[in-house]
PDB file of C-alpha atoms and ligand atoms in Angstrom:
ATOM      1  CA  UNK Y   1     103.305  61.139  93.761  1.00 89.00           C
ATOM      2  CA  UNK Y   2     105.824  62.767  91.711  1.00 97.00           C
ATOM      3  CA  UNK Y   3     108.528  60.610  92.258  1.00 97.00           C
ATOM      4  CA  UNK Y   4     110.888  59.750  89.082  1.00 97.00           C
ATOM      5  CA  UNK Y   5     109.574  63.997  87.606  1.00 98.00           C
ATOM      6  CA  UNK Y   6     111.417  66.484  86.433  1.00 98.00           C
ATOM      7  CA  UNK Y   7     110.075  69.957  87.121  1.00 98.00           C
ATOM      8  CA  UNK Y   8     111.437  73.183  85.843  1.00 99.00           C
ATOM      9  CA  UNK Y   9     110.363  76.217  87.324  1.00 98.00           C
ATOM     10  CA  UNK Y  10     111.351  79.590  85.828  1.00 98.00           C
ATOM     11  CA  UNK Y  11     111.546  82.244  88.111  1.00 98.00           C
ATOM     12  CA  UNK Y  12     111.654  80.345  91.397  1.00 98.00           C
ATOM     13  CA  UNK Y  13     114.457  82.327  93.462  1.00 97.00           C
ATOM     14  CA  UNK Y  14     111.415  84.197  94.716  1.00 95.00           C
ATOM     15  CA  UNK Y  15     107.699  84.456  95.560  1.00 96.00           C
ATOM     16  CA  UNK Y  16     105.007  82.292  94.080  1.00 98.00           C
ATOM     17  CA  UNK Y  17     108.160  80.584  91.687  1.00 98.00           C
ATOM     18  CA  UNK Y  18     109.682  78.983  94.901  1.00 98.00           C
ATOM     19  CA  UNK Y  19     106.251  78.463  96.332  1.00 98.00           C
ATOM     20  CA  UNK Y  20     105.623  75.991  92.847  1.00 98.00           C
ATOM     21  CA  UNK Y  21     109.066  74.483  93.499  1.00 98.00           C
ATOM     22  CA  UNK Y  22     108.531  73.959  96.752  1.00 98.00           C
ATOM     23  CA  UNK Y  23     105.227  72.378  96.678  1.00 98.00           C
ATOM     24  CA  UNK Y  24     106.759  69.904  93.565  1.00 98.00           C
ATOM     25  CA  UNK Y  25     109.535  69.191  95.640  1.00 98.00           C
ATOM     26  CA  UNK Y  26     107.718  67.863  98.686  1.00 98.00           C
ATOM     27  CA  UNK Y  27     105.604  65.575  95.750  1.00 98.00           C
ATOM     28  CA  UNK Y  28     108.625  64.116  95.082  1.00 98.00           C
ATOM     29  CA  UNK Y  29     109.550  65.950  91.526  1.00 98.00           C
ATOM     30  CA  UNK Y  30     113.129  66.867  91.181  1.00 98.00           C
ATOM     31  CA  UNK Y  31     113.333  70.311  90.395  1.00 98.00           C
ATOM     32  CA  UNK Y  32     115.521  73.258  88.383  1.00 98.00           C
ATOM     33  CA  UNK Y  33     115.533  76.166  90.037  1.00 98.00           C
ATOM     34  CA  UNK Y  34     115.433  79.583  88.009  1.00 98.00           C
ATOM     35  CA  UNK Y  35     116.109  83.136  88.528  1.00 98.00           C
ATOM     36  CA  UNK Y  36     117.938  86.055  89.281  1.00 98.00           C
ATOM     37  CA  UNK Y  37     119.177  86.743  92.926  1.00 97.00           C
ATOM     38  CA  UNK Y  38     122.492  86.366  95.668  1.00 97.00           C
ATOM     39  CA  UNK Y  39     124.339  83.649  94.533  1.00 97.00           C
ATOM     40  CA  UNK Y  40     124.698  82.133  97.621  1.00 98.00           C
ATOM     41  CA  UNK Y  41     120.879  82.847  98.991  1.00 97.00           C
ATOM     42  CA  UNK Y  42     120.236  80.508  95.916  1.00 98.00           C
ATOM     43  CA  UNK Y  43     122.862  77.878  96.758  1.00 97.00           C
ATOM     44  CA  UNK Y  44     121.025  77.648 100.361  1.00 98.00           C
ATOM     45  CA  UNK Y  45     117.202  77.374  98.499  1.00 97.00           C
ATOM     46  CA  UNK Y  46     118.842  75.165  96.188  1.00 97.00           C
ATOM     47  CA  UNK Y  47     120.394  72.623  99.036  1.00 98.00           C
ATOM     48  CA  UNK Y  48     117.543  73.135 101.276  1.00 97.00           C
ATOM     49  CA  UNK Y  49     114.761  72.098  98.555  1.00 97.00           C
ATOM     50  CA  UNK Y  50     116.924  69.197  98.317  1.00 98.00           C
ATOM     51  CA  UNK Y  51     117.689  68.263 101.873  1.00 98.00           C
ATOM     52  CA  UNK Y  52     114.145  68.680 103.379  1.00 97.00           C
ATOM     53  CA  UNK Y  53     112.443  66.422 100.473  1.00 97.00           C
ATOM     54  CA  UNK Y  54     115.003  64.219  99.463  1.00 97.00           C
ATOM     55  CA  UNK Y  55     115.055  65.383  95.654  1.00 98.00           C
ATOM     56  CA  UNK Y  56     117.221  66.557  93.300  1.00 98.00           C
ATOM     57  CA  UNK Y  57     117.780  70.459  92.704  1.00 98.00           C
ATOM     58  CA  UNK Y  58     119.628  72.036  89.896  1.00 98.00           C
ATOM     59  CA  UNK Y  59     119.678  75.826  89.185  1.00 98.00           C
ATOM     60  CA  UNK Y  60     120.046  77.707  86.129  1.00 98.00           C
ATOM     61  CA  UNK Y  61     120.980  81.904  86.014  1.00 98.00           C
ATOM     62  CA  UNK Y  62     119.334  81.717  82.068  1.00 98.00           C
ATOM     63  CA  UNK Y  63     117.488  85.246  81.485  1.00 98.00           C
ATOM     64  CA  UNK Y  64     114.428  84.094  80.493  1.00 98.00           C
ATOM     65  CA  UNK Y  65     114.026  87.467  77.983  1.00 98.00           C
ATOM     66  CA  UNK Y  66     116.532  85.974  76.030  1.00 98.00           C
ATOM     67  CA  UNK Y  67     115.235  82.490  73.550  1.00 98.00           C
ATOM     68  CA  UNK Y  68     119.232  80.668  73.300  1.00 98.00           C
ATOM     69  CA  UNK Y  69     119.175  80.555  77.163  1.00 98.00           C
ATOM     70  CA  UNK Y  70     115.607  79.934  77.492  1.00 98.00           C
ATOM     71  CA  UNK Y  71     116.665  76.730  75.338  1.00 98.00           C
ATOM     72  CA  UNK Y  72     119.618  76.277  77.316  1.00 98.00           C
ATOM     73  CA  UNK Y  73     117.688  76.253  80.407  1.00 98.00           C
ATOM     74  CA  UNK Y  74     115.530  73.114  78.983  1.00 98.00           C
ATOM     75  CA  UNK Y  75     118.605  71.379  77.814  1.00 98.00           C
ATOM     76  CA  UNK Y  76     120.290  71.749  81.297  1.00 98.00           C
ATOM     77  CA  UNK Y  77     117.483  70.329  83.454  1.00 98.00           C
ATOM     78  CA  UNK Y  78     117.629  67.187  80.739  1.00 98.00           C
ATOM     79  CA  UNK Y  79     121.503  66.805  80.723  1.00 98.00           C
ATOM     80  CA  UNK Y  80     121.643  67.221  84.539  1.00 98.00           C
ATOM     81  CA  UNK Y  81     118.467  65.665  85.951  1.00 98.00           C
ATOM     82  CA  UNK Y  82     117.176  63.631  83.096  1.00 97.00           C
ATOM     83  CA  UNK Y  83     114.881  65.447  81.792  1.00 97.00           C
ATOM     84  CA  UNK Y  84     111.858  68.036  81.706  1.00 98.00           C
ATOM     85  CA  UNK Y  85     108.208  66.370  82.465  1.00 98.00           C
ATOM     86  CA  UNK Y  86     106.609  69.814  84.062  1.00 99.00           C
ATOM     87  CA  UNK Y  87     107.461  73.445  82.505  1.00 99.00           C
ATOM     88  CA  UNK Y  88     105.933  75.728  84.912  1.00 99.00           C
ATOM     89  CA  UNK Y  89     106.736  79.257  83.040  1.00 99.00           C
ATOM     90  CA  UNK Y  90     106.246  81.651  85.791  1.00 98.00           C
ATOM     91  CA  UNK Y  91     109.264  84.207  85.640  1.00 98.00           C
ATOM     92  CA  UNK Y  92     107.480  87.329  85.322  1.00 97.00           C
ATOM     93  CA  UNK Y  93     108.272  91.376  85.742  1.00 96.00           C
ATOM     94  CA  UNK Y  94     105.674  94.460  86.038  1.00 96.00           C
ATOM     95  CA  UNK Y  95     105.769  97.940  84.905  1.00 96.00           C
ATOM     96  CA  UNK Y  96     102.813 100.529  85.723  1.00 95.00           C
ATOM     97  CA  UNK Y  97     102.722 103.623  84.078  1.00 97.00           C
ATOM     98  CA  UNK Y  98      99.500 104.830  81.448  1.00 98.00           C
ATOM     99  CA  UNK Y  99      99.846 104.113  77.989  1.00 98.00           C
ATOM    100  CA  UNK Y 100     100.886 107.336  76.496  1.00 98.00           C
ATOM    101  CA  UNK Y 101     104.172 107.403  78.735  1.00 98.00           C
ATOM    102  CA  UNK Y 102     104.889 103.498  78.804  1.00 98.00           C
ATOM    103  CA  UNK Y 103     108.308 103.167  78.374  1.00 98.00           C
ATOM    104  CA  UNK Y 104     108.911 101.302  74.868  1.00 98.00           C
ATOM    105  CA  UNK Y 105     111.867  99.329  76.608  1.00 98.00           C
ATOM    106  CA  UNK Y 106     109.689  98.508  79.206  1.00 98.00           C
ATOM    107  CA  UNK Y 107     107.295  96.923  77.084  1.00 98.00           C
ATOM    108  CA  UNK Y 108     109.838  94.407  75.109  1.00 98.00           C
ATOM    109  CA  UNK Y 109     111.129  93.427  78.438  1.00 98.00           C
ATOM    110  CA  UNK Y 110     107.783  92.459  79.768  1.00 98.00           C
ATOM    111  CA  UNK Y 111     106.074  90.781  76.369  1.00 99.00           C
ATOM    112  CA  UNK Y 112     109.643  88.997  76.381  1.00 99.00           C
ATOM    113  CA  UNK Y 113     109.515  87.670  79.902  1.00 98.00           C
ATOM    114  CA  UNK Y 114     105.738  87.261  80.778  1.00 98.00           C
ATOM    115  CA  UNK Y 115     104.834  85.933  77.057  1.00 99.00           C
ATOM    116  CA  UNK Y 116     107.686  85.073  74.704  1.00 99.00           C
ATOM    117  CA  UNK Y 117     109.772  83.100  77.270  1.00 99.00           C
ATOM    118  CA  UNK Y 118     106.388  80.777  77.799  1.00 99.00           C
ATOM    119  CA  UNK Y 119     106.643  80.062  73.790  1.00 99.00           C
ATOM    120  CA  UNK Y 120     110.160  79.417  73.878  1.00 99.00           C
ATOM    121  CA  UNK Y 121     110.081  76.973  76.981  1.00 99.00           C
ATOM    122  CA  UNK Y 122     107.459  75.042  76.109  1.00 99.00           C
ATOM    123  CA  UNK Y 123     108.864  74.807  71.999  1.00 98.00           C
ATOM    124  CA  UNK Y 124     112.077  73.417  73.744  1.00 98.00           C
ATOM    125  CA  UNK Y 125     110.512  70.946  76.243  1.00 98.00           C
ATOM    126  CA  UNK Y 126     107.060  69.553  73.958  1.00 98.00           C
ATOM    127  CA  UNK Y 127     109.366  67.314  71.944  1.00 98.00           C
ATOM    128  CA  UNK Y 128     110.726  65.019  74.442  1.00 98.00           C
ATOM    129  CA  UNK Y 129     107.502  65.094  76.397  1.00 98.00           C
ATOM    130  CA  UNK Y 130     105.988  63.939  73.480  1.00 98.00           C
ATOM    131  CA  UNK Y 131     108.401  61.074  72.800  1.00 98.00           C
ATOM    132  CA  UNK Y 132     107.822  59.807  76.848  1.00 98.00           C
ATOM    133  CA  UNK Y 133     104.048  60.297  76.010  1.00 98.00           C
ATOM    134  CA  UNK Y 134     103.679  62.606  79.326  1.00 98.00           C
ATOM    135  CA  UNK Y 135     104.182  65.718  80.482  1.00 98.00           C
ATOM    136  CA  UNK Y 136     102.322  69.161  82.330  1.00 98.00           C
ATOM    137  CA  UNK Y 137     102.919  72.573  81.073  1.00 99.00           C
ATOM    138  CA  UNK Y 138     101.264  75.567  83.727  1.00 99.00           C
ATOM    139  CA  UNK Y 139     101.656  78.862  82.898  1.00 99.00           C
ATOM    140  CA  UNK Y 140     101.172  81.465  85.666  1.00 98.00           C
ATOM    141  CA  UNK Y 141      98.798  84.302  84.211  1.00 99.00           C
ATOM    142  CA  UNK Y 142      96.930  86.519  86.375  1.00 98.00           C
ATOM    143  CA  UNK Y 143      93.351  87.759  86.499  1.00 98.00           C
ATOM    144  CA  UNK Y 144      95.475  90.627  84.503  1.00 98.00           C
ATOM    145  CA  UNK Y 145      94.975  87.687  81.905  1.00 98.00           C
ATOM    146  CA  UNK Y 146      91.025  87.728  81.515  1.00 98.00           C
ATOM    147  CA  UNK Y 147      90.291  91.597  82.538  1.00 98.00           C
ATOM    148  CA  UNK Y 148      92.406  94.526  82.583  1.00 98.00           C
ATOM    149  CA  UNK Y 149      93.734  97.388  84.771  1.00 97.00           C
ATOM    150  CA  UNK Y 150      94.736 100.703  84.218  1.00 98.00           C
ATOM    151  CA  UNK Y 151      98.313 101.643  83.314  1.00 97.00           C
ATOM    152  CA  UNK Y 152      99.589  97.723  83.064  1.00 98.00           C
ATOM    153  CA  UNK Y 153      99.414  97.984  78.945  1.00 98.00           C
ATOM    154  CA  UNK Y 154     102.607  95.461  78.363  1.00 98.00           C
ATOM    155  CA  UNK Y 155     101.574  93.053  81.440  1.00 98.00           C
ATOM    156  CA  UNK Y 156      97.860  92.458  80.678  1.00 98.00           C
ATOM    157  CA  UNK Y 157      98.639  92.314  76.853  1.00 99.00           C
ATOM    158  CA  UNK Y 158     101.374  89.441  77.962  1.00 99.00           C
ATOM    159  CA  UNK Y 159      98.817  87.681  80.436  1.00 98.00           C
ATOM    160  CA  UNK Y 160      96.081  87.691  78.059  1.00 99.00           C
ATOM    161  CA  UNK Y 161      98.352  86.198  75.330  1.00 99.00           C
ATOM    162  CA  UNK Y 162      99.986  83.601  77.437  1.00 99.00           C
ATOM    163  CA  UNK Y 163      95.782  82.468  77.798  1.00 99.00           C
ATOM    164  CA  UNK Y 164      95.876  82.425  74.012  1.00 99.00           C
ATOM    165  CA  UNK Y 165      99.359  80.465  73.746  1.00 99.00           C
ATOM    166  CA  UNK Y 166      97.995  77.912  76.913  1.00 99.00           C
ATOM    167  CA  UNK Y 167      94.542  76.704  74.924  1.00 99.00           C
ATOM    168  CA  UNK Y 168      96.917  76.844  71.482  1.00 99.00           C
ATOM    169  CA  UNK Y 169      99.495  74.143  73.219  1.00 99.00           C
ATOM    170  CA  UNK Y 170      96.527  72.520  74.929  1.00 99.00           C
ATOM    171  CA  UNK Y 171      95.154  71.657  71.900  1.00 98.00           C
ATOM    172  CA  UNK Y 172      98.047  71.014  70.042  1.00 98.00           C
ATOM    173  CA  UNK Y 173      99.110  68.210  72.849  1.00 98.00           C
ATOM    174  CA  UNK Y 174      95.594  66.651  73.572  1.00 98.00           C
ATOM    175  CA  UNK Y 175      96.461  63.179  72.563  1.00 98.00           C
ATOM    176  CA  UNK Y 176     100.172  63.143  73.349  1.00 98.00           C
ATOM    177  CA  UNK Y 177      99.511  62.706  77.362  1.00 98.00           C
ATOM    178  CA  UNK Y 178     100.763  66.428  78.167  1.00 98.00           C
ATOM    179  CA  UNK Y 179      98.226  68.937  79.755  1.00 99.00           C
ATOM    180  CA  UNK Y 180      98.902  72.795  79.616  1.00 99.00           C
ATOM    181  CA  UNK Y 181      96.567  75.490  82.007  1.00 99.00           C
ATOM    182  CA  UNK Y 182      97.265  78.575  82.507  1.00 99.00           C
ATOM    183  CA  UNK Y 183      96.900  79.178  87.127  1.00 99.00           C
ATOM    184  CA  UNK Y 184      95.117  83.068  87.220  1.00 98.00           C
ATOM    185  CA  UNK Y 185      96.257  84.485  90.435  1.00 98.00           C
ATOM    186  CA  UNK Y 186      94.785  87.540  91.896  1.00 98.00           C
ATOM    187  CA  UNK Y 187      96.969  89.238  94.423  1.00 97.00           C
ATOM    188  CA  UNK Y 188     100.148  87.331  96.319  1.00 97.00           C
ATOM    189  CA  UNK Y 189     101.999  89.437  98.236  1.00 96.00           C
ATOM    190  CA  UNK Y 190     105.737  88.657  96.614  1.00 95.00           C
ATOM    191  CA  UNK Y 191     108.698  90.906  95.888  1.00 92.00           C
ATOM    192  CA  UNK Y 192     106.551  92.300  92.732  1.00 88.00           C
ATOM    193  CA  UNK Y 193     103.451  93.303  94.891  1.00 93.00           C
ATOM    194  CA  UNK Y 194     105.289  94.954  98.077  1.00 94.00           C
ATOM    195  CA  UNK Y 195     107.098  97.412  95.118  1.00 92.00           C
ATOM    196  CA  UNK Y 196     103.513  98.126  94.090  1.00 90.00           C
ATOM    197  CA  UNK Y 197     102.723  98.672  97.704  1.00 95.00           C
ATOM    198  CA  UNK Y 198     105.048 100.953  98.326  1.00 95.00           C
ATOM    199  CA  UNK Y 199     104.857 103.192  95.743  1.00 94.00           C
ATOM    200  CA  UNK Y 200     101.168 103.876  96.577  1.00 93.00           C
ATOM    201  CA  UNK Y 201     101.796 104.354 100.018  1.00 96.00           C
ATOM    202  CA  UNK Y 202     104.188 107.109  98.825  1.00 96.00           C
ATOM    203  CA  UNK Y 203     102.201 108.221  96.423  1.00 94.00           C
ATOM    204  CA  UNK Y 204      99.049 108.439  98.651  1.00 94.00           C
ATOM    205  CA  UNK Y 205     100.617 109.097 101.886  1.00 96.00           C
ATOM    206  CA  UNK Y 206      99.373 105.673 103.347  1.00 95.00           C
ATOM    207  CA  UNK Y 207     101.267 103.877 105.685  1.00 96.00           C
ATOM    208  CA  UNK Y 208     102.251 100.615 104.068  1.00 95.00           C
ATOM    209  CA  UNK Y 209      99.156  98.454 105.768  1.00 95.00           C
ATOM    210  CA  UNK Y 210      96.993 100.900 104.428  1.00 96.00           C
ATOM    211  CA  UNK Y 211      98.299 100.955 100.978  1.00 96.00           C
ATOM    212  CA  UNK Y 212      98.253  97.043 101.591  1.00 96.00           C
ATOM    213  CA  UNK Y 213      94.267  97.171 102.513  1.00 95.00           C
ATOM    214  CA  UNK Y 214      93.325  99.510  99.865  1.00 95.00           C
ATOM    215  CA  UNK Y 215      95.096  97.686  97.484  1.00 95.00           C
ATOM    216  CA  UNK Y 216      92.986  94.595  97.899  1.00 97.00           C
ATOM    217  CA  UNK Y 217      89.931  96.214  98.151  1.00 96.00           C
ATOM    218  CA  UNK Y 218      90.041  97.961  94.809  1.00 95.00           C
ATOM    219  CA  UNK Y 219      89.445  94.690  93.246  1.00 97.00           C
ATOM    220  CA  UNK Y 220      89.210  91.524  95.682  1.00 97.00           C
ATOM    221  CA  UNK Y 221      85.837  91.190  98.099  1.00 98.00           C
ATOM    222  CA  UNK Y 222      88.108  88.899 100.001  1.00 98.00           C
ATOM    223  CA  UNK Y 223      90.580  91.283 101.775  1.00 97.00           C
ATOM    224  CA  UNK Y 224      93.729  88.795 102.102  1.00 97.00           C
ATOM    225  CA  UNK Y 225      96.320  87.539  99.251  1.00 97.00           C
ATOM    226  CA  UNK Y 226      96.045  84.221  98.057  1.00 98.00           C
ATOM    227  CA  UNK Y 227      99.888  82.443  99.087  1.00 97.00           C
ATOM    228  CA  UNK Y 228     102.833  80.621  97.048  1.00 98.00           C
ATOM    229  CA  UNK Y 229     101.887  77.863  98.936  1.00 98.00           C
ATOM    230  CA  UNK Y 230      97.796  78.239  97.652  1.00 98.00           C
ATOM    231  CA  UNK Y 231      98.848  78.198  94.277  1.00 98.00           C
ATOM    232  CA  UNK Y 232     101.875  75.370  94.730  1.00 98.00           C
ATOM    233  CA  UNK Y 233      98.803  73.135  95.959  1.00 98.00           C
ATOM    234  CA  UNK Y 234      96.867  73.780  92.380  1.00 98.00           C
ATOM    235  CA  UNK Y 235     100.089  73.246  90.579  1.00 98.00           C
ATOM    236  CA  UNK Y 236     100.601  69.688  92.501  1.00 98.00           C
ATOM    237  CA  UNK Y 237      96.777  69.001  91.312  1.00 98.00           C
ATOM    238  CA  UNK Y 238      97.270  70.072  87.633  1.00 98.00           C
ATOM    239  CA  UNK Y 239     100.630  67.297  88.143  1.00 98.00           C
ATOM    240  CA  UNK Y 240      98.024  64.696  89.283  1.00 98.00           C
ATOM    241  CA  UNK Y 241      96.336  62.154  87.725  1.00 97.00           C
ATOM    242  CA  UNK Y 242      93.184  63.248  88.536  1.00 98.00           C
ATOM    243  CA  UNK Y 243      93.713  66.000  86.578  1.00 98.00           C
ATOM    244  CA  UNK Y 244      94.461  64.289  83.301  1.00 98.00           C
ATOM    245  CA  UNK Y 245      92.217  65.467  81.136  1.00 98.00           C
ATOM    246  CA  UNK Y 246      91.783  69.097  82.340  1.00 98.00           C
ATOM    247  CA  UNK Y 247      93.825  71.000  79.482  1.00 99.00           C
ATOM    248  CA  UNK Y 248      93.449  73.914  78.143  1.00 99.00           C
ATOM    249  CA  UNK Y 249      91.327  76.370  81.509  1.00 98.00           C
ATOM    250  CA  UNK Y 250      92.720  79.035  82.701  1.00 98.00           C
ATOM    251  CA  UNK Y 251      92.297  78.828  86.169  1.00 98.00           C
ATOM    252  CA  UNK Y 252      91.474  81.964  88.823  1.00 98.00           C
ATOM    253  CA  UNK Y 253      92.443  81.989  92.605  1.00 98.00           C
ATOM    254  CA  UNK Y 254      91.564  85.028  92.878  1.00 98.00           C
ATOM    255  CA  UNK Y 255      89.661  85.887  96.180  1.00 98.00           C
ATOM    256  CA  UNK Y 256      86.929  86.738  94.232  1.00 98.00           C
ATOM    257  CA  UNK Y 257      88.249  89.475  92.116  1.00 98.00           C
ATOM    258  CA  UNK Y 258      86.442  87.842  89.119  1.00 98.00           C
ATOM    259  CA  UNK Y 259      83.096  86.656  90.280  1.00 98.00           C
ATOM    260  CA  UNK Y 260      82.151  90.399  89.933  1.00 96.00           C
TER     261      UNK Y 260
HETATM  262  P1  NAD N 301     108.648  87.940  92.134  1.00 56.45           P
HETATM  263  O1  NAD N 301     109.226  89.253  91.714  1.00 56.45           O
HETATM  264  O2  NAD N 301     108.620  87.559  93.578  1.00 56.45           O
HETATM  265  O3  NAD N 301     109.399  86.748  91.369  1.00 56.45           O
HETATM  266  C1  NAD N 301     109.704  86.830  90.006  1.00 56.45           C
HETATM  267  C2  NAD N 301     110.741  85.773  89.689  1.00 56.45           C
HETATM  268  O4  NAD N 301     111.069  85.879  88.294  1.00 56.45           O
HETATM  269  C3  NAD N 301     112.058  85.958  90.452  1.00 56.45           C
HETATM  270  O5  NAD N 301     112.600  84.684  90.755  1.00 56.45           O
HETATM  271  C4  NAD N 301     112.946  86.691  89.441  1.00 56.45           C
HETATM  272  O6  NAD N 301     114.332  86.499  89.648  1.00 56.45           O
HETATM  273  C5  NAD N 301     112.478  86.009  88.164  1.00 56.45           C
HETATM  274  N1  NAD N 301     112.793  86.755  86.947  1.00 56.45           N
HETATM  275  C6  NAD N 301     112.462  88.032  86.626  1.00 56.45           C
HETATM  276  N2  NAD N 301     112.962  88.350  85.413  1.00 56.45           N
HETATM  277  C7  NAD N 301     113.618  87.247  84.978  1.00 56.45           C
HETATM  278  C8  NAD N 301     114.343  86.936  83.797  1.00 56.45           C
HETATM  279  N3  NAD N 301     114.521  87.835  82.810  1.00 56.45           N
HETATM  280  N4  NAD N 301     114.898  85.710  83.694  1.00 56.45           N
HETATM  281  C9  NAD N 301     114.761  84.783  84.675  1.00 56.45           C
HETATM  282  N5  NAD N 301     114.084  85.020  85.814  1.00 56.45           N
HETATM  283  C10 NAD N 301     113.505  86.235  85.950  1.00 56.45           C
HETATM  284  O7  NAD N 301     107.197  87.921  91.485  1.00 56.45           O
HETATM  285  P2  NAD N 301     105.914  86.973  91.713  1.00 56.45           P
HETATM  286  O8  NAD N 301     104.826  87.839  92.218  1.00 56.45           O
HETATM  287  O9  NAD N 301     106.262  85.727  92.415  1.00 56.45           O
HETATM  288  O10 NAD N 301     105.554  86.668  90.191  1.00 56.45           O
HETATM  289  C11 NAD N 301     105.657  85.389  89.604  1.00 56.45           C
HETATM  290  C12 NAD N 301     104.646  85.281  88.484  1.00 56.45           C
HETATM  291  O11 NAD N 301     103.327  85.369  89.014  1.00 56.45           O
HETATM  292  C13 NAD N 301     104.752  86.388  87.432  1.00 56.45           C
HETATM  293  O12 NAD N 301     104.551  85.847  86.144  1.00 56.45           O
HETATM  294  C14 NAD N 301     103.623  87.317  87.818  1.00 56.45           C
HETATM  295  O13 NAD N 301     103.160  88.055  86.724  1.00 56.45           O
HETATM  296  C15 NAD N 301     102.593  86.324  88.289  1.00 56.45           C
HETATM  297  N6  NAD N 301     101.539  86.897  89.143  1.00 56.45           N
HETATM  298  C16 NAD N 301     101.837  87.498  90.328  1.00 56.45           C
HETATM  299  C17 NAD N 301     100.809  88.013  91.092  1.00 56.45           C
HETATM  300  C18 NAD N 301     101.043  88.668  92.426  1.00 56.45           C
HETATM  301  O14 NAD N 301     100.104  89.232  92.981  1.00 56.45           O
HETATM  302  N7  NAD N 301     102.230  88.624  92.958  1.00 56.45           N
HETATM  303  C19 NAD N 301      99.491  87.916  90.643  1.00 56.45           C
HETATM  304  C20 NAD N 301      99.223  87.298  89.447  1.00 56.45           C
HETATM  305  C21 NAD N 301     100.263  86.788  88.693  1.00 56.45           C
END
């Protein structure tokens, strides 16, 4: 379905990133892998993506906090694979400590990562999906993007403002054949969760299954984590035709965290 697509996924050496790729990848979409990690772990993802669906893979290291490799990144996945009809800006970092003690480094890292990158991507890749009169921008947000939590000041400022910069793009884009949505996960146990995990099980004295249960029952009436592979399924329908005109939502899978 997405044969003859490029997709570039920032952040996909890792969690719900890879599970986007992956999911593209078995539509057919070529895809250029992103993110930090072993340089040969991401040589094997990179060859494997490839192998099992028959597609092209390219990888780019770019640090997605900084806007000349951000732009580089775009640039590559057009030089090397022709070019860039689905930005899915997903790279994303967490830091949890209250306000008063937020660490001001901290907070430029994640605005840069979680929200800035998102601008810069999609500046660089609008223009030439404009000229080919298609293309599908999905940001990854969170349900940090439509309500809060304590002592996540610089991530649920970032998620709530890549909302804003999703319905500004979708609007911009309406009638040049390129959707942009925003996906609102609630919790995926990736890399970024498990360090969460295990700092309250230290914290608390839990056992990590505890600190795992608690964890989700804080905020989701359904007690088990949505999956890379959940969300790579909405990402393939947001890709879709039927999905054409949907621009502009910001979309929860969520377990119910938000219903209440
Ligand atoms: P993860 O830690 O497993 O993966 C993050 C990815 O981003 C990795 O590939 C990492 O290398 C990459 N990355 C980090 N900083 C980077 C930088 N400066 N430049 C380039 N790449 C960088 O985390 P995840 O849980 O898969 O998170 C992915 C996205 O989903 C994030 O935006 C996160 O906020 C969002 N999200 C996660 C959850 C969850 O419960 N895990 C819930 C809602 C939203």
């Amino acid at each position: 379905m997405l044969q003859g697509k490029v997709a570039v996924v920032t952040g996909s050496t890792s969690g719900i990133g890879l599970g986007i790729a992956a999911a593209l990848a078995a539509d057919g979409a070529a895809i250029m892998l992103n993110g930090f990690g072993d340089a040969g772990a991401i040589e094997r993802l990179k060859r494997d993506l490839a192998e099992r669906h028959g597609i092209k893979a390219g990888y780019s290291a770019a640090d997605m906090s900084k806007p000349a490799q951000i732009r580089e990144l775009v640039a590559a996945a057009e030089h090397e694979l022709g070019s860039v009809d689905i930005l899915v800006n997903n790279a994303g970092i967490q830091h949890v400590a209250p306000v008063e003690s937020f660490p001001e480094d901290k907070w430029d890292a994640i605005i840069a990562v979680n929200l800035s990158a998102a601008f810069h991507a999609s500046k660089a890749a609008i223009p030439a999906m404009k000229r080919r009169g298609w293309g599908r921008i999905i940001n990854i947000a969170s349900t940090h993007g439509l309500v809060a939590s304590a002592e996540k000041a610089a991530y649920v400022a970032a998620k709530h403002g890549i909302i804003g910069l999703t319905k500004v793009v979708a609007i911009e884009t309406a009638n040049a054949g390129i959707t942009c949505n925003a996906i609102c996960p609630g919790w995926v146990l990736t890399p970024l969760v498990q360090r969460q995990v295990e700092a309250r099980a230290r914290e608390r004295g839990q056992t990590v299954e505890q600190a795992k249960n608690a964890l989700l029952a804080e905020k989701q009436p359904m007690l088990r984590f949505t999956t890379p592979e959940n969300l790579g399924a909405l990402a393939c329908f947001l890709c879709s035709d039927a999905a054409a005109t949907m621009t502009g939502e910001a979309l929860p899978m969520d377990g119910g965290w938000l219903a209440q």
